[in-house]
CSV table of C-alpha atoms and ligand atoms in Angstrom, one decimal:
chain,number,residue,atom,x,y,z
A,1,MET,CA,-39.1,-24.2,43.3
A,2,ASP,CA,-38.9,-20.4,43.0
A,3,ARG,CA,-38.3,-18.1,40.0
A,4,LEU,CA,-37.2,-14.6,39.6
A,5,HIS,CA,-39.1,-11.9,37.8
A,6,ILE,CA,-37.1,-9.0,36.6
A,7,ASN,CA,-38.3,-5.8,34.9
A,8,GLY,CA,-35.2,-4.5,33.3
A,9,GLY,CA,-34.0,-1.0,32.3
A,10,VAL,CA,-33.0,0.4,35.6
A,11,SER,CA,-29.4,1.7,36.3
A,12,LEU,CA,-28.2,0.2,39.6
A,13,GLU,CA,-27.4,2.9,42.2
A,14,GLY,CA,-26.4,2.6,45.8
A,15,GLU,CA,-24.3,0.6,48.3
A,16,ILE,CA,-24.2,-3.1,49.3
A,17,ARG,CA,-22.3,-5.2,51.7
A,18,ILE,CA,-20.4,-8.3,50.4
A,19,ALA,CA,-20.8,-11.6,52.2
A,20,GLY,CA,-18.1,-14.1,53.2
A,21,ALA,CA,-16.7,-16.3,50.4
A,22,LYS,CA,-18.5,-19.5,49.7
A,23,ASN,CA,-15.4,-21.2,48.2
A,24,SER,CA,-13.4,-20.3,51.3
A,25,ALA,CA,-16.1,-21.2,53.9
A,26,LEU,CA,-16.6,-24.7,52.4
A,27,PRO,CA,-13.0,-26.0,52.8
A,28,ILE,CA,-12.7,-24.2,56.2
A,29,LEU,CA,-15.8,-26.0,57.5
A,30,ALA,CA,-14.2,-29.3,56.2
A,31,ALA,CA,-11.0,-28.3,58.1
A,32,GLY,CA,-13.1,-28.6,61.3
A,33,LEU,CA,-12.8,-32.4,60.8
A,34,LEU,CA,-9.0,-32.1,61.5
A,35,THR,CA,-9.3,-31.4,65.2
A,36,ALA,CA,-11.3,-32.7,68.2
A,37,GLU,CA,-11.6,-29.1,69.5
A,38,PRO,CA,-14.3,-26.7,68.5
A,39,LEU,CA,-13.6,-24.5,65.4
A,40,GLN,CA,-15.5,-21.2,65.2
A,41,VAL,CA,-16.1,-19.9,61.7
A,42,CYS,CA,-17.2,-16.3,61.4
A,43,ASN,CA,-18.5,-14.1,58.4
A,44,MET,CA,-20.2,-17.2,57.1
A,45,PRO,CA,-22.4,-16.5,54.0
A,46,HIS,CA,-26.0,-17.5,54.2
A,47,LEU,CA,-26.1,-20.0,51.3
A,48,VAL,CA,-27.6,-23.3,50.4
A,49,ASP,CA,-24.1,-24.8,49.8
A,50,ILE,CA,-23.1,-23.9,53.3
A,51,THR,CA,-26.3,-25.6,54.7
A,52,THR,CA,-25.4,-28.7,52.6
A,53,MET,CA,-21.9,-28.8,54.0
A,54,LEU,CA,-23.3,-28.4,57.6
A,55,GLU,CA,-25.8,-31.2,56.8
A,56,LEU,CA,-22.9,-33.4,55.6
A,57,LEU,CA,-20.9,-32.8,58.7
A,58,GLY,CA,-24.1,-33.4,60.8
A,59,CYS,CA,-24.7,-36.8,59.2
A,60,MET,CA,-21.1,-37.8,60.2
A,61,GLY,CA,-22.0,-37.0,63.9
A,62,VAL,CA,-20.3,-33.6,64.0
A,63,GLN,CA,-22.0,-31.0,66.2
A,64,ARG,CA,-22.8,-27.7,64.7
A,65,VAL,CA,-24.1,-24.6,66.5
A,66,VAL,CA,-25.1,-21.6,64.4
A,67,ASP,CA,-25.5,-18.3,66.4
A,68,GLU,CA,-27.7,-15.4,65.5
A,69,ARG,CA,-24.8,-13.7,63.7
A,70,MET,CA,-24.4,-16.7,61.4
A,71,ASN,CA,-21.1,-17.7,63.1
A,72,VAL,CA,-20.8,-21.4,63.1
A,73,GLN,CA,-19.2,-23.6,65.6
A,74,ILE,CA,-18.0,-27.1,64.5
A,75,ASP,CA,-17.2,-29.8,67.1
A,76,SER,CA,-16.0,-33.0,65.5
A,77,SER,CA,-15.1,-34.7,68.8
A,78,THR,CA,-18.4,-36.6,68.4
A,79,ILE,CA,-17.8,-37.9,64.9
A,80,ARG,CA,-19.0,-41.5,64.4
A,81,ASN,CA,-19.5,-42.0,60.7
A,82,LEU,CA,-16.8,-41.4,58.1
A,83,LYS,CA,-19.0,-41.3,55.0
A,84,ALA,CA,-20.2,-38.6,52.6
A,85,PRO,CA,-23.3,-40.1,51.0
A,86,TYR,CA,-24.2,-39.8,47.3
A,87,GLU,CA,-27.4,-37.9,48.1
A,88,LEU,CA,-25.4,-35.0,49.4
A,89,VAL,CA,-22.4,-35.2,47.1
A,90,ARG,CA,-24.6,-35.0,44.0
A,91,THR,CA,-26.1,-31.7,45.2
A,92,MET,CA,-22.7,-30.3,46.0
A,93,ARG,CA,-19.4,-31.5,44.5
A,94,ALA,CA,-17.4,-29.6,47.2
A,95,SER,CA,-18.3,-32.5,49.5
A,96,ILE,CA,-15.1,-34.1,48.2
A,97,LEU,CA,-13.3,-31.7,50.6
A,98,VAL,CA,-14.0,-34.0,53.5
A,99,LEU,CA,-11.8,-36.8,51.9
A,100,GLY,CA,-8.4,-35.4,52.9
A,101,PRO,CA,-9.4,-34.4,56.5
A,102,LEU,CA,-11.1,-37.7,57.3
A,103,LEU,CA,-8.2,-39.7,56.0
A,104,ALA,CA,-5.6,-37.6,57.8
A,105,ARG,CA,-7.3,-37.7,61.2
A,106,HIS,CA,-9.3,-41.0,61.1
A,107,GLY,CA,-7.3,-43.1,58.6
A,108,ARG,CA,-10.5,-43.9,56.7
A,109,ALA,CA,-13.1,-42.2,54.4
A,110,GLU,CA,-15.9,-43.2,52.1
A,111,VAL,CA,-17.0,-40.4,49.8
A,112,ALA,CA,-19.4,-40.7,46.8
A,113,LEU,CA,-17.6,-40.0,43.6
A,114,PRO,CA,-18.9,-36.7,42.2
A,115,GLY,CA,-20.2,-37.0,38.7
A,116,GLY,CA,-20.0,-34.5,35.8
A,117,CYS,CA,-22.0,-31.4,36.1
A,118,ALA,CA,-23.4,-28.6,33.9
A,119,ILE,CA,-20.0,-27.0,33.4
A,120,GLY,CA,-17.9,-30.0,32.5
A,121,SER,CA,-16.8,-33.5,33.4
A,122,ARG,CA,-14.8,-32.4,36.5
A,123,PRO,CA,-12.8,-35.5,37.5
A,124,VAL,CA,-11.1,-35.8,40.9
A,125,ASN,CA,-8.2,-37.9,39.7
A,126,GLN,CA,-5.6,-35.4,41.0
A,127,HIS,CA,-7.1,-35.5,44.6
A,128,VAL,CA,-6.9,-39.3,44.5
A,129,ALA,CA,-3.4,-39.5,43.0
A,130,ALA,CA,-2.0,-37.1,45.6
A,131,LEU,CA,-3.5,-38.9,48.5
A,132,ARG,CA,-2.3,-42.3,47.2
A,133,SER,CA,1.2,-40.8,47.0
A,134,MET,CA,0.9,-40.0,50.7
A,135,GLY,CA,0.3,-43.7,51.4
A,136,ALA,CA,-3.5,-44.0,51.2
A,137,SER,CA,-4.9,-47.0,49.5
A,138,ILE,CA,-7.9,-45.8,47.5
A,139,GLU,CA,-10.4,-47.9,45.5
A,140,VAL,CA,-13.4,-46.6,43.5
A,141,GLU,CA,-16.3,-49.1,44.1
A,142,ASN,CA,-20.0,-48.8,43.5
A,143,GLY,CA,-19.7,-45.1,42.9
A,144,TYR,CA,-17.8,-44.5,46.1
A,145,ILE,CA,-14.2,-43.5,46.7
A,146,ARG,CA,-13.1,-45.8,49.6
A,147,ALA,CA,-9.8,-44.7,51.1
A,148,GLU,CA,-7.8,-45.9,54.0
A,149,VAL,CA,-4.3,-45.6,55.5
A,150,GLU,CA,-2.5,-47.6,58.1
A,151,GLY,CA,-1.3,-45.3,60.8
A,152,ARG,CA,-0.7,-41.7,59.6
A,153,LEU,CA,-0.4,-40.4,56.1
A,154,LYS,CA,3.2,-39.9,54.9
A,155,ALA,CA,4.5,-36.6,53.5
A,156,ALA,CA,5.1,-36.6,49.7
A,157,HIS,CA,6.4,-34.5,46.9
A,158,VAL,CA,3.1,-33.9,45.1
A,159,PHE,CA,3.1,-32.5,41.5
A,160,MET,CA,-0.4,-31.5,40.3
A,161,ASP,CA,-0.8,-32.2,36.6
A,162,VAL,CA,-3.6,-29.5,36.4
A,163,VAL,CA,-4.1,-26.6,38.7
A,164,THR,CA,-7.0,-27.6,40.9
A,165,VAL,CA,-8.5,-25.5,43.7
A,166,THR,CA,-10.2,-28.2,45.8
A,167,GLY,CA,-7.5,-30.7,44.9
A,168,THR,CA,-4.9,-28.4,46.4
A,169,GLU,CA,-7.1,-27.8,49.4
A,170,ASN,CA,-7.6,-31.6,50.1
A,171,VAL,CA,-3.8,-32.2,50.0
A,172,MET,CA,-3.1,-29.1,52.2
A,173,MET,CA,-5.5,-30.5,54.8
A,174,ALA,CA,-4.2,-34.0,54.6
A,175,ALA,CA,-0.6,-32.9,54.7
A,176,SER,CA,-1.1,-30.8,57.8
A,177,LEU,CA,-1.5,-34.0,59.9
A,178,ALA,CA,0.9,-36.2,57.8
A,179,ASP,CA,4.4,-37.4,58.9
A,180,GLY,CA,7.1,-35.2,57.4
A,181,GLN,CA,7.3,-32.4,54.9
A,182,THR,CA,4.9,-32.3,51.9
A,183,ILE,CA,5.7,-30.1,48.9
A,184,ILE,CA,2.8,-29.3,46.5
A,185,GLU,CA,4.1,-28.2,43.1
A,186,ASN,CA,1.8,-26.5,40.6
A,187,ALA,CA,-0.5,-25.7,43.5
A,188,ALA,CA,-3.6,-23.4,43.0
A,189,ARG,CA,-2.9,-19.8,44.0
A,190,GLU,CA,-6.5,-18.6,44.5
A,191,PRO,CA,-7.1,-16.3,47.5
A,192,GLU,CA,-9.4,-19.0,49.0
A,193,ILE,CA,-6.3,-21.3,49.2
A,194,VAL,CA,-4.5,-18.5,51.2
A,195,ASP,CA,-7.6,-18.1,53.5
A,196,LEU,CA,-7.6,-21.9,54.2
A,197,ALA,CA,-3.9,-21.9,54.9
A,198,ASP,CA,-4.3,-19.0,57.3
A,199,CYS,CA,-7.0,-20.8,59.1
A,200,LEU,CA,-5.1,-24.1,59.3
A,201,ASN,CA,-2.0,-22.2,60.5
A,202,ARG,CA,-4.1,-20.6,63.2
A,203,MET,CA,-5.2,-24.2,64.1
A,204,GLY,CA,-1.5,-25.1,64.6
A,205,ALA,CA,-0.5,-26.2,61.1
A,206,ASP,CA,2.8,-25.3,59.5
A,207,ILE,CA,2.1,-24.2,56.0
A,208,LYS,CA,4.3,-21.9,53.9
A,209,GLY,CA,4.1,-20.7,50.3
A,210,GLN,CA,0.3,-20.2,50.1
A,211,GLY,CA,-0.5,-17.9,47.2
A,212,SER,CA,2.5,-19.2,45.2
A,213,ASN,CA,2.6,-22.3,43.1
A,214,THR,CA,4.8,-24.2,45.5
A,215,MET,CA,3.6,-24.9,49.0
A,216,VAL,CA,5.6,-26.5,51.8
A,217,ILE,CA,3.7,-28.2,54.6
A,218,ASN,CA,5.4,-29.6,57.7
A,219,GLY,CA,3.0,-32.1,59.2
A,220,VAL,CA,2.2,-31.6,62.9
A,221,GLU,CA,1.1,-34.1,65.6
A,222,GLU,CA,-2.3,-32.5,66.1
A,223,LEU,CA,-4.4,-29.4,65.3
A,224,HIS,CA,-6.5,-27.4,67.8
A,225,GLY,CA,-9.6,-25.2,67.6
A,226,CYS,CA,-9.6,-21.5,66.8
A,227,SER,CA,-11.9,-18.7,65.7
A,228,PHE,CA,-11.5,-17.6,62.1
A,229,ALA,CA,-13.4,-15.1,59.9
A,230,VAL,CA,-13.8,-16.1,56.2
A,231,MET,CA,-12.6,-13.6,53.6
A,232,PRO,CA,-15.1,-11.6,51.5
A,233,ASP,CA,-16.5,-13.2,48.4
A,234,ARG,CA,-14.6,-11.9,45.4
A,235,ILE,CA,-17.0,-13.5,42.9
A,236,GLU,CA,-20.0,-12.0,44.5
A,237,THR,CA,-18.2,-8.6,44.5
A,238,GLY,CA,-17.3,-8.9,40.8
A,239,THR,CA,-20.9,-10.0,39.9
A,240,TYR,CA,-22.4,-6.8,41.4
A,241,LEU,CA,-19.8,-4.6,39.8
A,242,ILE,CA,-20.4,-6.1,36.4
A,243,ALA,CA,-24.2,-5.7,37.0
A,244,ALA,CA,-23.6,-2.0,37.8
A,245,ALA,CA,-21.4,-1.6,34.7
A,246,ALA,CA,-23.9,-3.3,32.4
A,247,THR,CA,-26.8,-1.2,33.6
A,248,ARG,CA,-24.7,2.0,33.3
A,249,GLY,CA,-25.0,2.5,37.0
A,250,HIS,CA,-23.1,3.8,40.1
A,251,VAL,CA,-22.5,1.2,42.9
A,252,LYS,CA,-20.3,0.9,45.9
A,253,VAL,CA,-19.5,-2.5,47.3
A,254,LYS,CA,-18.4,-2.6,50.9
A,255,ASP,CA,-16.6,-5.2,53.2
A,256,THR,CA,-14.8,-6.7,50.2
A,257,CYS,CA,-11.1,-7.3,49.4
A,258,PRO,CA,-10.1,-5.4,46.3
A,259,GLN,CA,-6.6,-7.0,46.0
A,260,THR,CA,-8.3,-10.3,45.1
A,261,LEU,CA,-10.0,-8.8,42.1
A,262,GLU,CA,-7.2,-7.2,40.0
A,263,ALA,CA,-7.9,-9.0,36.7
A,264,VAL,CA,-11.6,-8.3,37.0
A,265,LEU,CA,-11.2,-4.6,37.9
A,266,ARG,CA,-8.8,-4.1,34.9
A,267,LYS,CA,-11.5,-5.5,32.6
A,268,LEU,CA,-14.1,-3.3,34.1
A,269,GLU,CA,-11.9,-0.3,33.5
A,270,GLN,CA,-11.4,-1.4,29.9
A,271,ALA,CA,-15.2,-1.5,29.6
A,272,GLY,CA,-15.2,2.2,30.5
A,273,ALA,CA,-15.9,2.1,34.3
A,274,SER,CA,-14.4,4.7,36.6
A,275,LEU,CA,-13.3,2.9,39.8
A,276,ARG,CA,-12.5,4.2,43.2
A,277,VAL,CA,-10.8,1.5,45.2
A,278,GLY,CA,-10.6,1.8,49.0
A,279,GLU,CA,-9.1,-0.5,51.6
A,280,ASP,CA,-12.2,-2.7,51.8
A,281,SER,CA,-14.5,-1.1,49.2
A,282,ILE,CA,-14.9,-0.5,45.5
A,283,GLU,CA,-17.0,2.2,43.9
A,284,LEU,CA,-17.9,1.8,40.2
A,285,ASP,CA,-19.4,4.6,38.2
A,286,MET,CA,-20.3,4.3,34.5
A,287,ARG,CA,-21.6,8.0,34.5
A,288,GLY,CA,-24.6,6.7,32.4
A,289,ARG,CA,-22.4,5.6,29.5
A,290,ARG,CA,-22.8,2.4,27.5
A,291,PRO,CA,-20.0,-0.1,28.3
A,292,ARG,CA,-17.4,-1.0,25.7
A,293,SER,CA,-16.8,-4.7,24.8
A,294,VAL,CA,-13.9,-6.4,26.3
A,295,SER,CA,-12.0,-9.6,25.3
A,296,LEU,CA,-10.7,-12.0,27.9
A,297,ARG,CA,-9.4,-15.5,28.6
A,298,THR,CA,-10.1,-17.4,31.8
A,299,SER,CA,-7.3,-19.1,33.6
A,300,PRO,CA,-6.4,-20.0,37.2
A,301,TYR,CA,-5.7,-17.2,39.6
A,302,PRO,CA,-4.2,-14.5,39.3
A,303,ALA,CA,-5.6,-14.5,35.7
A,304,PHE,CA,-9.3,-13.8,34.9
A,305,PRO,CA,-11.5,-16.2,36.9
A,306,THR,CA,-13.8,-18.7,35.1
A,307,ASP,CA,-16.5,-17.9,37.8
A,308,MET,CA,-16.9,-14.4,36.3
A,309,GLN,CA,-16.9,-15.4,32.6
A,310,ALA,CA,-20.6,-15.7,32.2
A,311,GLN,CA,-21.3,-12.3,33.8
A,312,PHE,CA,-18.8,-10.6,31.4
A,313,THR,CA,-20.6,-12.3,28.5
A,314,ALA,CA,-23.8,-10.5,29.7
A,315,LEU,CA,-22.0,-7.2,29.8
A,316,ASN,CA,-20.5,-7.7,26.3
A,317,ALA,CA,-24.0,-8.6,25.0
A,318,VAL,CA,-25.1,-4.9,25.4
A,319,ALA,CA,-21.6,-3.3,25.0
A,320,ALA,CA,-20.4,-1.2,22.1
A,321,GLY,CA,-18.3,-3.3,19.8
A,322,THR,CA,-17.3,-7.0,19.6
A,323,GLY,CA,-15.5,-9.0,22.3
A,324,SER,CA,-14.3,-12.5,22.5
A,325,ILE,CA,-14.3,-14.6,25.6
A,326,THR,CA,-12.2,-17.8,25.8
A,327,GLU,CA,-12.9,-20.4,28.5
A,328,THR,CA,-9.8,-22.6,29.3
A,329,VAL,CA,-10.7,-24.0,32.8
A,330,PHE,CA,-14.0,-25.9,32.1
A,331,GLU,CA,-15.0,-27.5,28.8
A,332,ASN,CA,-18.7,-26.7,28.9
A,333,ARG,CA,-19.3,-23.4,30.5
A,334,PHE,CA,-21.4,-21.6,27.8
A,335,MET,CA,-24.9,-22.8,28.5
A,336,HIS,CA,-26.0,-19.2,29.3
A,337,VAL,CA,-25.2,-18.1,25.8
A,338,HIS,CA,-28.1,-19.8,24.2
A,339,GLU,CA,-30.5,-18.3,26.7
A,340,MET,CA,-29.0,-14.8,26.1
A,341,ASN,CA,-29.5,-15.3,22.4
A,342,ARG,CA,-33.2,-15.9,23.1
A,343,MET,CA,-33.2,-12.4,24.7
A,344,GLY,CA,-31.8,-10.9,21.5
A,345,ALA,CA,-28.1,-11.1,22.1
A,346,ASN,CA,-25.8,-11.8,19.2
A,347,ILE,CA,-23.3,-14.4,20.5
A,348,ARG,CA,-21.8,-17.3,18.6
A,349,VAL,CA,-19.8,-20.2,20.1
A,350,GLU,CA,-16.6,-21.2,18.3
A,351,GLY,CA,-14.9,-24.1,20.2
A,352,ASN,CA,-14.0,-22.8,23.6
A,353,THR,CA,-14.5,-19.1,22.6
A,354,VAL,CA,-17.6,-17.0,22.3
A,355,ILE,CA,-17.7,-14.0,20.0
A,356,VAL,CA,-20.1,-11.4,21.3
A,357,GLU,CA,-21.4,-8.6,19.1
A,358,GLY,CA,-22.9,-6.0,21.4
A,359,VAL,CA,-26.5,-5.0,20.7
A,360,GLU,CA,-28.2,-1.7,21.9
A,361,SER,CA,-30.5,-3.6,24.3
A,362,LEU,CA,-31.9,-7.1,25.0
A,363,LYS,CA,-35.5,-8.0,25.3
A,364,GLY,CA,-36.9,-9.8,28.3
A,365,ALA,CA,-37.8,-13.5,28.0
A,366,PRO,CA,-38.4,-16.5,30.1
A,367,VAL,CA,-35.0,-18.2,30.6
A,368,MET,CA,-33.6,-21.1,32.5
A,369,ALA,CA,-30.6,-21.2,34.8
A,370,THR,CA,-28.2,-24.1,34.3
A,371,ASP,CA,-25.5,-23.5,37.0
A,372,LEU,CA,-24.6,-20.9,39.6
A,373,ARG,CA,-22.6,-18.4,37.6
A,374,ALA,CA,-24.8,-18.9,34.5
A,375,SER,CA,-27.8,-17.9,36.7
A,376,ALA,CA,-26.0,-14.7,37.7
A,377,SER,CA,-25.3,-13.8,34.1
A,378,LEU,CA,-29.0,-14.3,33.2
A,379,ILE,CA,-30.0,-12.0,36.0
A,380,ILE,CA,-27.6,-9.4,34.6
A,381,ALA,CA,-29.1,-9.9,31.2
A,382,GLY,CA,-32.6,-9.5,32.7
A,383,LEU,CA,-31.5,-6.2,34.3
A,384,VAL,CA,-30.4,-4.7,31.0
A,385,SER,CA,-33.4,-6.0,29.0
A,386,GLN,CA,-36.5,-4.1,28.0
A,387,GLY,CA,-39.6,-5.7,29.5
A,388,GLU,CA,-39.9,-8.7,31.8
A,389,THR,CA,-37.5,-11.6,32.2
A,390,THR,CA,-38.3,-14.7,34.3
A,391,VAL,CA,-35.4,-16.8,35.4
A,392,ASP,CA,-36.3,-20.3,36.3
A,393,ARG,CA,-34.4,-23.0,38.3
A,394,ILE,CA,-33.0,-20.3,40.6
A,395,TYR,CA,-32.0,-23.0,43.2
A,396,HIS,CA,-28.7,-22.6,41.4
A,397,ILE,CA,-28.4,-19.0,42.4
A,398,ASP,CA,-29.2,-19.7,46.1
A,399,ARG,CA,-26.2,-22.0,46.3
A,400,GLY,CA,-23.8,-19.0,45.9
A,401,TYR,CA,-25.5,-15.6,46.2
A,402,GLU,CA,-26.8,-14.5,49.6
A,403,CYS,CA,-30.2,-12.7,49.3
A,404,ILE,CA,-29.6,-11.7,45.7
A,405,GLU,CA,-33.0,-10.2,45.0
A,406,GLU,CA,-32.9,-8.1,48.2
A,407,LYS,CA,-29.4,-6.8,47.5
A,408,LEU,CA,-30.4,-5.9,43.9
A,409,GLN,CA,-33.7,-4.3,45.1
A,410,SER,CA,-31.6,-2.1,47.4
A,411,LEU,CA,-29.7,-0.9,44.4
A,412,GLY,CA,-33.0,0.0,42.7
A,413,ALA,CA,-33.6,-3.1,40.5
A,414,ARG,CA,-37.1,-4.3,39.9
A,415,ILE,CA,-36.7,-7.9,40.8
A,416,SER,CA,-38.8,-10.3,42.9
A,417,ARG,CA,-38.9,-13.9,43.8
A,418,VAL,CA,-42.1,-15.7,43.0
A,419,PRO,CA,-42.8,-19.2,44.4
A,420,VAL,CA,-43.8,-21.7,41.7
A,421,ARG,CA,-46.3,-24.3,42.8
A,422,SER,CA,-45.4,-27.8,41.5
A,423,GLY,CA,-48.0,-30.2,40.1
B,22,EPU,N1,-9.5,-31.2,37.2
B,22,EPU,C1,-9.0,-32.4,36.8
B,22,EPU,N2,-8.7,-33.4,37.8
B,22,EPU,C2,-8.9,-33.1,39.1
B,22,EPU,C3,-9.4,-31.9,39.5
B,22,EPU,C4,-9.7,-30.9,38.5
B,22,EPU,O1,-8.8,-32.7,35.6
B,22,EPU,O2,-8.6,-34.0,39.9
B,22,EPU,C5,-9.8,-30.2,36.2
B,22,EPU,C6,-11.2,-29.8,36.2
B,22,EPU,O3,-12.0,-30.7,35.4
B,22,EPU,C7,-11.2,-28.4,35.6
B,22,EPU,C8,-9.9,-27.8,36.2
B,22,EPU,O4,-9.1,-29.0,36.6
B,22,EPU,O5,-11.1,-28.5,34.2
B,22,EPU,C9,-10.0,-26.9,37.4
B,22,EPU,O6,-10.9,-27.5,38.3
B,22,EPU,P1,-10.7,-27.3,39.9
B,22,EPU,O7,-10.5,-28.6,40.5
B,22,EPU,O8,-9.8,-26.1,40.2
B,22,EPU,O9,-12.2,-26.8,40.3
B,22,EPU,P2,-12.9,-27.1,41.7
B,22,EPU,O10,-11.9,-27.2,42.7
B,22,EPU,O11,-13.8,-28.3,41.5
B,22,EPU,C10,-13.3,-24.7,42.4
B,22,EPU,C11,-14.5,-23.8,42.7
B,22,EPU,C12,-15.3,-23.5,41.5
B,22,EPU,C13,-14.3,-22.8,40.5
B,22,EPU,C14,-13.1,-23.6,40.2
B,22,EPU,C15,-12.1,-22.9,39.3
B,22,EPU,C16,-15.0,-24.5,45.0
B,22,EPU,C17,-15.9,-25.2,46.0
B,22,EPU,N3,-15.3,-24.5,43.7
B,22,EPU,O12,-13.8,-25.9,41.8
B,22,EPU,O13,-16.3,-22.7,41.8
B,22,EPU,O14,-15.0,-22.6,39.3
B,22,EPU,O15,-12.5,-24.0,41.5
B,22,EPU,O16,-11.7,-21.8,39.9
B,22,EPU,O17,-14.0,-23.9,45.4
B,22,EPU,C18,-18.5,-21.8,41.6
B,22,EPU,O18,-18.3,-21.2,42.7
B,22,EPU,O19,-19.5,-21.5,40.9
B,22,EPU,C19,-17.6,-22.8,41.2
B,22,EPU,C20,-17.8,-23.6,40.2
């Protein structure tokens, strides 16, 4: 298990390239199960979650070939096992994304029921209810979701009680091969949903309305292979921009998609950042000034993303003034706050809101990461601290940020990865 050592106090300066989006690549890899032809996925990020998804597909008998440019080819004509085992699902909840495709193409699936995690209870009842309404019989037994359908799934009018990203994705994939027209109401509108829909349409699906809250999917007889490049990662983009703003720096992120970051860019401007937005780049300049506190509330897209809440908490921790941050998507996403307070931050939790009174600077300390985005926020806190911070349990960060210490080093940060010997 590795840890990160950070010597804070450096303003980030320079340019970096943004990787492909984890939360788009994962459902697109699962979509490879919907066809017997090869699916080539390009711009794949180099992340542990991607390796886990490839391992999951591999244990089902799917062939995977990764080339030297990290393009992945999935060939599920060789599939022999329709099960997602608990050992993999417990390390990555997104494994639930194989449920819809397996049912739609093979009429059967067995997927370990994901448990709660560090950010909340995260049930999958919406996925199950929607697939049942499409004719699947689904039982939960011995910790597994066992689903089957006789013949093909049937189209349905699906109304999601809560906006769910992977829930919408599972239904989109299942409906692409169902009999008839499925309508998904209260669908998630995240850019990753649009990316998945674009990939499925290129595979021969008939999906309309992606990016709005009503999607219409006309089931087709079969899907075919294609080559598809995953969209840039908006959360990675936002994380580096927030790190630049918190350290009073000047950073340009390239190969990104600025349109997917409206809510975040607005908050960065409120924090005092000057932004120059290009077609596929964003340049942020703080001109050496201390950021101002911002207040925000997380909500499904296009509102402010929950995946960027912790990073803004780190920015507010050293900003001028007091800001409040309200989390409405997950019930327990404030674990980073207690670690930041150990670094000298002044943050109090009131229900689902944190009130952050900005301090001049934080002091380095040993801290522990609890989930992916919390880890990113602790790294930002380390970058703005005086002295040394060590961030433990960074396996969380490797799930979602490609080469984070190398990218930060290239921006001038004093950060290094240190292996920790066990025992
Ligand atoms: N929910 C239910 N029932 C369901 C599904 C969801 O009650 O059947 C609730 C959840 O408990 C939560 C809310 O609905 O309170 C939204 O959860 P959602 O299903 O949208 O989350 P997810 O699909 O499991 C994806 C991302 C998360 C991101 C959320 C919200 C992937 C692989 N994961 O999760 O990303 O935070 O959407 O935008 O796409 C991350 O990358 O760090 C991460 C956690």
